[in-house]
Coordinates of C-alpha atoms in Angstrom, one line a residue:
Chain A
M1 CA 29.8 78.7 -14.0
T2 CA 26.4 79.6 -12.8
T3 CA 26.0 81.4 -9.6
T4 CA 22.2 82.1 -8.4
T5 CA 21.8 84.4 -5.8
T6 CA 18.1 84.1 -5.6
A7 CA 16.1 81.1 -5.8
P8 CA 13.4 81.6 -8.5
G9 CA 10.8 79.1 -8.6
Y10 CA 11.9 77.4 -5.5
D11 CA 9.2 77.2 -2.8
P12 CA 10.3 75.1 0.3
A13 CA 6.8 74.6 1.1
R14 CA 5.9 72.5 -1.9
P15 CA 7.0 68.9 -2.5
W16 CA 9.8 68.2 -5.0
A17 CA 11.6 65.5 -6.6
L18 CA 14.5 64.9 -8.6
H19 CA 13.9 65.1 -12.2
P20 CA 13.4 61.7 -13.8
Q21 CA 16.0 62.3 -16.4
V22 CA 18.6 63.2 -13.8
S23 CA 21.3 60.8 -12.4
L24 CA 23.2 61.4 -9.3
R25 CA 26.8 60.1 -8.6
P26 CA 27.9 60.5 -4.9
E27 CA 31.3 62.0 -4.7
S28 CA 33.5 62.6 -1.4
F29 CA 32.7 66.1 -1.8
G30 CA 29.0 65.7 -2.6
A31 CA 27.7 64.6 -5.8
L32 CA 27.8 65.1 -9.5
A33 CA 24.2 65.5 -11.1
Y34 CA 23.8 65.0 -14.6
H35 CA 20.5 65.9 -16.7
F36 CA 20.2 63.7 -19.8
G37 CA 17.8 66.1 -21.3
T38 CA 19.6 69.3 -21.1
R39 CA 23.1 67.5 -20.9
R40 CA 23.8 69.9 -18.1
L41 CA 26.3 68.9 -15.3
S42 CA 25.8 70.2 -11.7
F43 CA 27.8 69.7 -8.5
L44 CA 26.3 69.2 -5.1
K45 CA 28.8 70.5 -3.0
S46 CA 28.1 68.6 0.3
R47 CA 27.0 65.1 1.1
T48 CA 24.2 66.8 3.3
L49 CA 23.0 68.5 0.2
L50 CA 22.9 65.0 -1.7
A51 CA 21.2 63.5 1.1
V52 CA 18.3 66.3 0.8
V53 CA 17.9 65.8 -2.8
E54 CA 17.8 62.0 -2.5
S55 CA 15.0 62.2 0.2
L56 CA 12.9 65.0 -1.9
A57 CA 10.6 62.6 -3.3
D58 CA 9.7 61.1 0.0
Q59 CA 9.3 64.1 1.8
P60 CA 6.2 66.3 2.0
S61 CA 8.2 69.5 1.4
G62 CA 11.5 70.7 0.5
L63 CA 11.9 72.2 3.8
E64 CA 11.1 68.9 5.6
A65 CA 13.6 67.1 3.3
C66 CA 16.2 69.7 4.7
R67 CA 15.1 68.9 8.2
A68 CA 15.1 65.1 7.8
A69 CA 18.5 65.3 6.3
G70 CA 19.9 67.1 9.5
V71 CA 20.1 70.8 8.0
A72 CA 20.6 73.0 10.9
P73 CA 18.3 76.2 11.2
E74 CA 21.3 78.6 10.5
E75 CA 22.3 76.7 7.5
L76 CA 18.9 76.6 6.0
A77 CA 19.1 79.7 3.9
A78 CA 22.3 78.4 2.0
Y79 CA 20.5 75.0 1.4
E80 CA 17.6 76.6 0.2
Q81 CA 19.7 78.8 -2.2
A82 CA 21.3 75.6 -3.5
L83 CA 17.9 73.9 -4.1
G84 CA 16.8 77.2 -5.9
T85 CA 19.9 76.7 -8.3
L86 CA 18.9 73.1 -8.9
A87 CA 15.2 74.0 -9.4
A88 CA 16.3 76.9 -11.8
T89 CA 18.3 74.5 -14.0
G90 CA 15.5 71.8 -14.0
M91 CA 17.5 69.3 -11.9
I92 CA 14.9 69.1 -9.3
C93 CA 11.1 69.7 -10.2
E94 CA 7.9 70.1 -8.3
R95 CA 5.9 67.1 -8.0
A96 CA 2.2 66.7 -7.3
A97 CA 1.7 66.7 -3.6
Chain B
M1 CA 27.7 73.7 -15.2
T2 CA 26.1 74.6 -12.0
L3 CA 27.5 74.5 -8.4
A4 CA 25.0 74.2 -5.9
G5 CA 26.1 74.1 -2.2
P6 CA 26.1 75.7 1.0
D7 CA 29.7 76.4 1.4
P8 CA 31.0 79.3 -0.6
G9 CA 34.7 78.7 0.2
F10 CA 34.5 75.2 -1.3
R11 CA 36.8 75.0 -4.4
L12 CA 36.0 72.2 -6.6
V13 CA 39.2 72.5 -8.4
D14 CA 41.0 71.4 -5.1
R15 CA 38.9 68.2 -5.3
F16 CA 39.4 67.5 -8.9
E17 CA 43.1 67.9 -8.6
Q18 CA 43.0 64.8 -6.6
G19 CA 41.2 62.8 -8.9
L20 CA 37.6 61.2 -8.7
D21 CA 36.4 57.6 -8.7
A22 CA 35.5 57.9 -12.2
P23 CA 36.0 60.4 -14.8
I24 CA 33.7 63.1 -15.5
C25 CA 34.4 63.4 -19.1
L26 CA 35.8 60.7 -21.2
T27 CA 36.7 60.5 -24.7
W28 CA 36.4 57.2 -26.6
E29 CA 38.1 56.9 -30.0
L30 CA 36.3 54.0 -31.6
T31 CA 38.5 53.8 -34.6
Y32 CA 41.6 55.0 -36.2
A33 CA 40.1 54.5 -39.7
C34 CA 39.1 58.0 -41.3
N35 CA 38.0 59.0 -44.8
L36 CA 39.7 62.4 -44.3
A37 CA 43.4 63.2 -43.4
C38 CA 43.2 66.4 -41.6
V39 CA 46.7 67.8 -41.2
H40 CA 46.3 68.6 -37.5
C41 CA 44.6 65.2 -36.4
L42 CA 45.3 64.6 -32.8
S43 CA 45.3 60.9 -33.2
S44 CA 47.1 60.6 -36.4
S45 CA 44.2 58.7 -37.8
G46 CA 43.7 57.2 -41.3
R47 CA 43.9 53.4 -41.2
R48 CA 42.1 51.1 -39.1
D49 CA 44.2 49.2 -36.5
P50 CA 43.6 45.4 -36.8
H51 CA 43.5 45.2 -32.9
E52 CA 40.6 47.6 -32.4
L53 CA 38.2 46.5 -29.8
S54 CA 35.6 44.1 -31.2
T55 CA 31.9 44.9 -30.8
D56 CA 31.5 42.7 -27.5
E57 CA 34.7 44.3 -26.1
C58 CA 33.1 47.7 -26.6
K59 CA 29.6 46.5 -25.0
A60 CA 31.7 45.2 -22.0
L61 CA 33.3 48.6 -21.8
I62 CA 30.0 50.3 -21.9
D63 CA 28.9 48.2 -19.0
E64 CA 31.8 49.3 -17.1
F65 CA 30.8 52.9 -17.9
E66 CA 27.5 52.4 -16.5
R67 CA 28.9 50.7 -13.3
M68 CA 31.0 53.7 -12.7
Q69 CA 28.3 56.1 -13.6
I70 CA 30.0 57.9 -16.3
F71 CA 27.1 59.9 -17.6
Y72 CA 28.3 60.4 -21.1
V73 CA 31.3 59.5 -23.4
N74 CA 32.6 61.8 -26.3
I75 CA 33.1 59.4 -29.0
G76 CA 35.5 60.2 -31.9
G77 CA 38.2 58.7 -34.0
G78 CA 39.1 58.5 -36.7
E79 CA 35.5 58.7 -38.2
P80 CA 33.5 56.8 -35.8
T81 CA 30.6 56.2 -38.1
I82 CA 32.8 54.4 -40.3
R83 CA 32.6 51.3 -37.8
S84 CA 29.9 48.9 -39.1
D85 CA 28.8 48.5 -35.6
F86 CA 28.7 52.2 -34.7
W87 CA 24.8 52.5 -34.3
E88 CA 24.6 49.3 -32.6
L89 CA 27.2 50.7 -30.0
V90 CA 25.3 54.0 -29.8
D91 CA 22.2 52.3 -28.9
Y92 CA 23.7 49.9 -26.5
A93 CA 25.1 53.0 -24.8
T94 CA 21.9 55.0 -24.5
A95 CA 20.1 51.8 -23.4
H96 CA 22.4 51.6 -20.3
R97 CA 22.1 55.2 -19.5
V98 CA 25.4 56.2 -20.8
G99 CA 24.7 59.4 -23.1
V100 CA 26.8 59.7 -26.4
K101 CA 28.1 62.8 -27.9
F102 CA 30.0 61.7 -31.2
S103 CA 32.3 63.8 -33.4
T104 CA 32.1 63.4 -37.1
N105 CA 33.0 65.0 -40.4
G106 CA 29.4 64.6 -41.4
S107 CA 30.1 62.3 -44.4
R108 CA 27.7 59.8 -43.1
I109 CA 25.0 62.1 -41.9
T110 CA 22.1 61.1 -44.3
D111 CA 18.6 62.4 -44.2
G112 CA 17.8 59.1 -42.4
V113 CA 20.6 59.4 -39.7
A114 CA 19.6 63.1 -39.2
A115 CA 16.0 62.0 -38.6
R116 CA 17.2 59.2 -36.3
L117 CA 19.4 61.6 -34.3
A118 CA 16.7 64.4 -34.0
A119 CA 14.5 61.7 -32.3
S120 CA 17.0 60.9 -29.5
D121 CA 17.4 62.8 -26.4
Y122 CA 20.7 60.8 -25.4
V123 CA 22.7 61.4 -28.5
D124 CA 24.4 64.6 -29.4
V125 CA 26.4 65.2 -32.7
Q126 CA 29.4 67.4 -33.0
L127 CA 30.4 68.4 -36.4
S128 CA 34.1 69.2 -37.3
L129 CA 34.8 72.5 -39.3
D130 CA 38.0 74.4 -39.2
G131 CA 37.0 77.2 -41.6
A132 CA 34.0 79.4 -42.2
T133 CA 34.7 79.2 -45.6
A134 CA 35.7 76.4 -48.0
E135 CA 39.1 77.8 -48.7
V136 CA 40.1 77.9 -45.1
N137 CA 38.5 74.7 -44.2
D138 CA 39.8 72.5 -47.0
A139 CA 43.3 73.6 -46.5
V140 CA 43.2 71.8 -43.1
R141 CA 40.6 69.0 -43.7
G142 CA 41.0 68.3 -47.4
V143 CA 39.1 69.3 -50.5
G144 CA 35.3 68.8 -50.3
S145 CA 35.2 68.5 -46.6
F146 CA 33.5 72.1 -46.2
A147 CA 30.7 71.1 -48.5
T148 CA 30.2 67.8 -46.8
A149 CA 29.9 69.4 -43.5
V150 CA 27.6 72.1 -44.7
T151 CA 25.4 69.4 -46.3
A152 CA 25.3 67.6 -42.9
M153 CA 24.2 70.7 -41.0
E154 CA 21.5 71.4 -43.5
R155 CA 20.2 67.8 -43.0
L156 CA 20.5 67.9 -39.1
A157 CA 18.6 71.2 -39.4
A158 CA 15.9 70.1 -41.7
A159 CA 15.5 67.0 -39.3
G160 CA 14.8 69.4 -36.5
F161 CA 18.0 68.4 -34.5
A162 CA 18.2 71.6 -32.5
G163 CA 21.7 72.5 -30.6
F164 CA 24.0 70.1 -32.2
K165 CA 27.5 71.4 -32.1
I166 CA 30.0 72.8 -34.7
S167 CA 33.6 72.2 -33.5
V168 CA 36.2 74.5 -34.6
V169 CA 39.8 74.1 -34.0
V170 CA 41.2 77.7 -33.7
T171 CA 44.0 78.5 -36.1
R172 CA 46.0 81.3 -37.4
H173 CA 43.9 81.2 -40.5
N174 CA 40.4 80.9 -39.1
V175 CA 40.8 83.2 -35.8
G176 CA 39.5 86.1 -38.2
Q177 CA 36.4 84.1 -38.7
L178 CA 34.8 83.9 -35.3
D179 CA 31.8 86.0 -36.1
A180 CA 31.4 84.0 -39.2
F181 CA 31.4 80.7 -37.4
K182 CA 29.0 82.1 -35.0
S183 CA 26.7 83.0 -37.8
L184 CA 27.0 79.8 -39.3
A185 CA 25.9 78.0 -36.1
D186 CA 23.0 80.4 -35.5
R187 CA 21.8 79.9 -39.1
Y188 CA 21.7 76.0 -38.4
G189 CA 20.5 76.3 -34.8
A190 CA 23.5 74.8 -33.6
Q191 CA 26.0 75.7 -30.9
L192 CA 29.5 76.8 -31.6
R193 CA 32.4 75.1 -29.8
L194 CA 35.8 76.4 -30.3
T195 CA 38.9 74.4 -29.0
R196 CA 42.7 74.9 -29.0
L197 CA 45.1 73.6 -31.7
R198 CA 47.2 71.2 -29.9
P199 CA 50.6 70.0 -31.1
A200 CA 49.5 66.3 -30.8
G201 CA 49.3 63.6 -33.3
R202 CA 49.8 65.0 -36.7
G203 CA 49.0 68.5 -35.2
A204 CA 52.9 68.4 -34.1
D205 CA 53.8 68.9 -37.6
V206 CA 51.8 71.7 -38.4
W207 CA 51.6 73.5 -34.9
D208 CA 54.4 76.0 -35.6
E209 CA 52.6 77.4 -38.7
L210 CA 49.0 77.3 -37.6
H211 CA 48.9 77.9 -33.9
P212 CA 47.5 81.5 -33.4
T213 CA 50.0 84.4 -33.1
A214 CA 50.4 86.3 -29.7
V215 CA 48.2 89.1 -31.2
Q216 CA 45.7 86.3 -32.3
Q217 CA 45.4 84.9 -28.9
R218 CA 44.5 88.3 -27.5
Q219 CA 41.9 88.7 -30.1
L220 CA 40.6 85.3 -29.3
Y221 CA 40.5 86.1 -25.6
D222 CA 38.8 89.1 -26.2
W223 CA 36.1 87.6 -28.4
L224 CA 35.4 84.7 -25.9
V225 CA 34.8 87.5 -23.2
A226 CA 32.5 89.7 -25.3
R227 CA 30.7 87.1 -27.3
G228 CA 31.5 83.6 -25.9
E229 CA 28.2 83.3 -23.9
D230 CA 26.8 80.5 -25.6
V231 CA 30.1 79.3 -27.0
L232 CA 31.4 76.0 -25.7
T233 CA 35.2 75.7 -25.4
G234 CA 36.0 72.4 -23.7
D235 CA 37.6 74.7 -21.2
S236 CA 40.7 74.5 -23.7
F237 CA 41.7 77.8 -23.5
F238 CA 42.4 78.4 -19.7
H239 CA 46.0 79.4 -20.6
L240 CA 44.4 82.7 -21.8
S241 CA 43.1 83.4 -18.5
A242 CA 46.3 85.3 -17.6
F243 CA 45.1 88.1 -19.9
G244 CA 42.6 89.1 -17.2
D245 CA 39.5 87.9 -15.8
A246 CA 39.3 83.9 -16.0
L247 CA 37.2 82.5 -18.5
P248 CA 34.4 80.4 -17.5
G249 CA 35.2 76.9 -16.3
L250 CA 37.6 75.3 -13.9
N251 CA 40.9 76.4 -15.3
L252 CA 42.3 73.2 -14.5
C253 CA 44.4 70.4 -16.4
G254 CA 42.0 67.6 -16.0
A255 CA 44.1 64.9 -17.3
G256 CA 44.0 61.7 -15.4
R257 CA 42.0 63.6 -12.8
V258 CA 38.7 64.0 -14.3
V259 CA 39.1 63.1 -18.1
C260 CA 41.0 60.6 -20.1
L261 CA 40.9 58.9 -23.4
V262 CA 40.3 55.5 -24.4
D263 CA 41.7 54.7 -27.9
P264 CA 40.6 52.2 -30.4
V265 CA 42.8 49.5 -29.2
G266 CA 41.8 50.0 -25.6
D267 CA 45.0 52.0 -24.6
V268 CA 44.0 54.4 -21.7
Y269 CA 45.8 57.9 -22.1
A270 CA 45.5 60.7 -19.7
C271 CA 43.9 63.1 -22.1
P272 CA 42.9 63.0 -25.8
F273 CA 45.7 65.3 -26.5
A274 CA 48.5 63.2 -25.2
I275 CA 48.7 59.8 -27.2
H276 CA 52.1 58.9 -26.2
D277 CA 53.7 56.2 -24.3
E278 CA 54.7 58.9 -21.6
F279 CA 51.0 59.2 -20.9
L280 CA 49.6 55.7 -21.3
A281 CA 48.0 54.5 -18.0
G282 CA 47.0 51.0 -19.1
N283 CA 44.6 49.1 -21.2
V284 CA 41.1 48.1 -20.8
R285 CA 41.7 44.5 -21.8
T286 CA 44.0 43.8 -18.9
P287 CA 42.5 42.4 -15.7
G288 CA 40.4 45.0 -13.7
G289 CA 39.6 46.6 -17.0
F290 CA 39.2 50.3 -17.5
T291 CA 38.2 50.7 -13.8
S292 CA 41.4 49.4 -12.5
V293 CA 43.3 51.5 -15.1
W294 CA 41.4 54.7 -13.9
R295 CA 41.8 54.0 -10.0
E296 CA 45.1 52.4 -10.0
S297 CA 47.4 53.3 -12.5
A298 CA 50.6 54.9 -11.3
L299 CA 50.5 57.4 -13.9
F300 CA 47.3 58.7 -12.9
A301 CA 48.3 58.7 -9.3
E302 CA 51.0 60.8 -10.2
L303 CA 49.1 63.3 -12.0
R304 CA 46.8 63.5 -9.0
A305 CA 49.5 64.2 -6.7
P306 CA 50.3 67.7 -5.8
Q307 CA 52.3 69.4 -8.8
G308 CA 55.1 71.6 -8.4
E309 CA 54.9 75.1 -10.0
G310 CA 58.3 74.8 -11.5
A311 CA 59.4 77.6 -13.5
C312 CA 56.1 79.3 -13.0
T313 CA 56.3 79.5 -9.3
S314 CA 57.2 83.2 -9.0
C315 CA 54.5 84.2 -11.6
G316 CA 51.5 86.2 -10.4
H317 CA 49.3 84.5 -12.9
Y318 CA 49.9 81.0 -12.0
D319 CA 46.5 80.5 -10.2
A320 CA 44.9 81.9 -13.3
C321 CA 46.6 79.5 -16.0
R322 CA 48.0 77.0 -13.8
G323 CA 50.9 76.3 -16.1
G324 CA 48.7 75.7 -19.2
C325 CA 48.3 72.4 -21.0
M326 CA 50.7 69.5 -20.2
A327 CA 50.3 68.0 -23.7
A328 CA 51.1 71.2 -25.4
K329 CA 54.5 71.6 -23.4
F330 CA 55.3 68.0 -24.0
F331 CA 55.0 67.8 -27.9
T332 CA 56.8 71.0 -28.1
G333 CA 59.7 69.7 -26.0
L334 CA 59.2 71.9 -23.1
P335 CA 59.3 70.8 -19.5
L336 CA 56.1 70.0 -17.9
D337 CA 56.7 72.2 -15.0
G338 CA 57.5 75.2 -17.0
P339 CA 55.2 77.7 -19.0
D340 CA 52.8 76.7 -21.8
P341 CA 54.2 77.2 -25.2
E342 CA 51.5 79.7 -25.8
C343 CA 51.8 81.5 -22.3
V344 CA 50.3 84.9 -23.0
L345 CA 53.1 86.5 -21.1
G346 CA 55.6 85.5 -23.6
H347 CA 57.4 83.0 -21.5
G348 CA 56.5 80.2 -23.8
E349 CA 58.1 81.8 -26.6
N350 CA 61.3 82.3 -24.6
A351 CA 61.1 78.7 -23.4
L352 CA 61.0 77.6 -27.1
D353 CA 63.8 79.7 -28.1
A354 CA 65.8 78.2 -25.4
R355 CA 65.3 74.7 -26.4
G356 CA 68.2 74.6 -28.6
D357 CA 68.7 71.3 -30.2
V358 CA 66.1 69.5 -28.0
K359 CA 64.2 67.3 -30.2
A360 CA 60.3 67.4 -29.4
P361 CA 59.0 63.9 -28.8
R362 CA 57.3 62.4 -31.6
P363 CA 53.8 61.5 -31.4
S364 CA 52.8 57.7 -31.2
P365 CA 51.4 55.8 -32.6
D366 CA 50.6 56.9 -36.1
H367 CA 47.9 55.4 -38.4
S368 CA 48.1 58.1 -41.0
S369 CA 47.3 56.7 -44.5
R370 CA 49.8 58.7 -46.2
P371 CA 53.3 60.2 -45.2
R372 CA 52.9 63.1 -42.8
R373 CA 52.7 66.5 -44.3
V374 CA 55.5 68.9 -43.7
A375 CA 53.7 72.0 -44.7
V376 CA 50.2 73.4 -44.9
A377 CA 49.8 75.3 -48.3
L378 CA 47.6 78.0 -47.2
T379 CA 48.5 81.6 -47.5
P380 CA 47.7 83.4 -44.3
S381 CA 44.3 85.3 -44.7
H382 CA 44.8 88.8 -43.7
R383 CA 41.3 89.6 -42.5
P384 CA 40.9 92.9 -40.9
D385 CA 40.5 92.0 -37.3
R386 CA 37.4 91.9 -35.6
R387 CA 36.8 93.4 -32.6
C388 CA 35.7 90.4 -31.0
D389 CA 35.8 88.6 -27.9
E390 CA 34.5 85.8 -26.2
S391 CA 34.5 83.4 -23.4
P392 CA 34.2 79.8 -23.2
L393 CA 32.6 78.1 -20.5
A394 CA 33.2 75.2 -18.8
G395 CA 35.2 72.7 -18.6
A396 CA 37.2 70.8 -16.5
G397 CA 36.1 72.2 -17.9
A398 CA 34.7 71.4 -21.0
A399 CA 34.3 68.6 -19.3
L400 CA 32.5 69.9 -16.9
R401 CA 30.1 71.4 -18.8
A402 CA 29.0 68.3 -20.1
E403 CA 29.7 69.7 -23.8

């Protein structure tokens, strides 16, 4: 199990999107994410995180996606860390602004 | 497997114990036909069953998998490539965004097949090999099977297929070859996968003489901790976690909760190691199909209900091993709420000794081509031990790791 303590490569000010080869399956606890290219499975551990990830492509930045999904300021660091993990494993990727 | 989320106290294992709307990891055995007759075959394969699912039924099942968002299926058998519609079904699945990993003995991996596989992102291959030498492998899988598998590996590597899997069932005779297996995998750019020998199918006949000894289990655990970083295990060794640090993975029996098996005639079992009426949840041909079986079967509801710790309740390691493997207990005649037969604290051996005249259940059904073997003619190889260790990852493991 991978535990990432930092968020390498994830810049909340940049625009992001779900990787095109990734499928999301909503679950009561959040969601499963599967990358068909790397065959890697990830778990999104809250429905809010799912909402953030789903809205990435429509928001101007990762930060805006978090705000739009209702992430409270005090929760932001935890969500950015989660997004950092997803970025590091290729589940989400930067898109052209 | 990666966990991403804001809540550090969140335990996926708690959620998974209650089951999910769809399995994470599904094994689909396409046929009972096989050109080999491995002594430990989990599905007692050999002869095709006349009632196996038709091509159209298989496609309808794939449609269901797609609707349930089952990301990938592990296809096995038998030897699945024997089915004349095998590639048609693989293409159909991947066109419907259901990834495929299939297990094979390699006998049908021609240069052309290898090239085709190398070109697909959605298909993964797992070659079965149970010895790092022909002597050890062929005693279990049959004469010539080592050479066949090596030829297949050479073809896959030559075609540029990086990262195919070499899948090894760890036995008393090959546990000393873990480094050699790793070298073999490295040579062909493959990934090693080690799984546990289960007393299921024909494996029930040979488990006593083939399962690793207590000393070897420790050796295996140490190897996994030290060298298992890149080694897949399907989370199948979670019963070893009581040795010390938990091995990577969920350390959870996923049967009927996050995994299940669909057999060639459409019967749905709780897991690939439990092909027995006791663990039969239903059939995909009944109204409601696979979805209803997964979501509504009484058996699966029972498996997802809180389980008692039984005889293990006072054991301080219960959180690590969670009582071990249900199928291993069942087919060795042990109570399901007691210790695993390979409990590293020795409780399993005591329980086996205490069985007395209790007859272990016979696996069912049996599609073996020949009468079951009673003994494996292989002299134990006394390899000097290796100081290896390893650690598997994943699972619901395995499962979870999208292996």
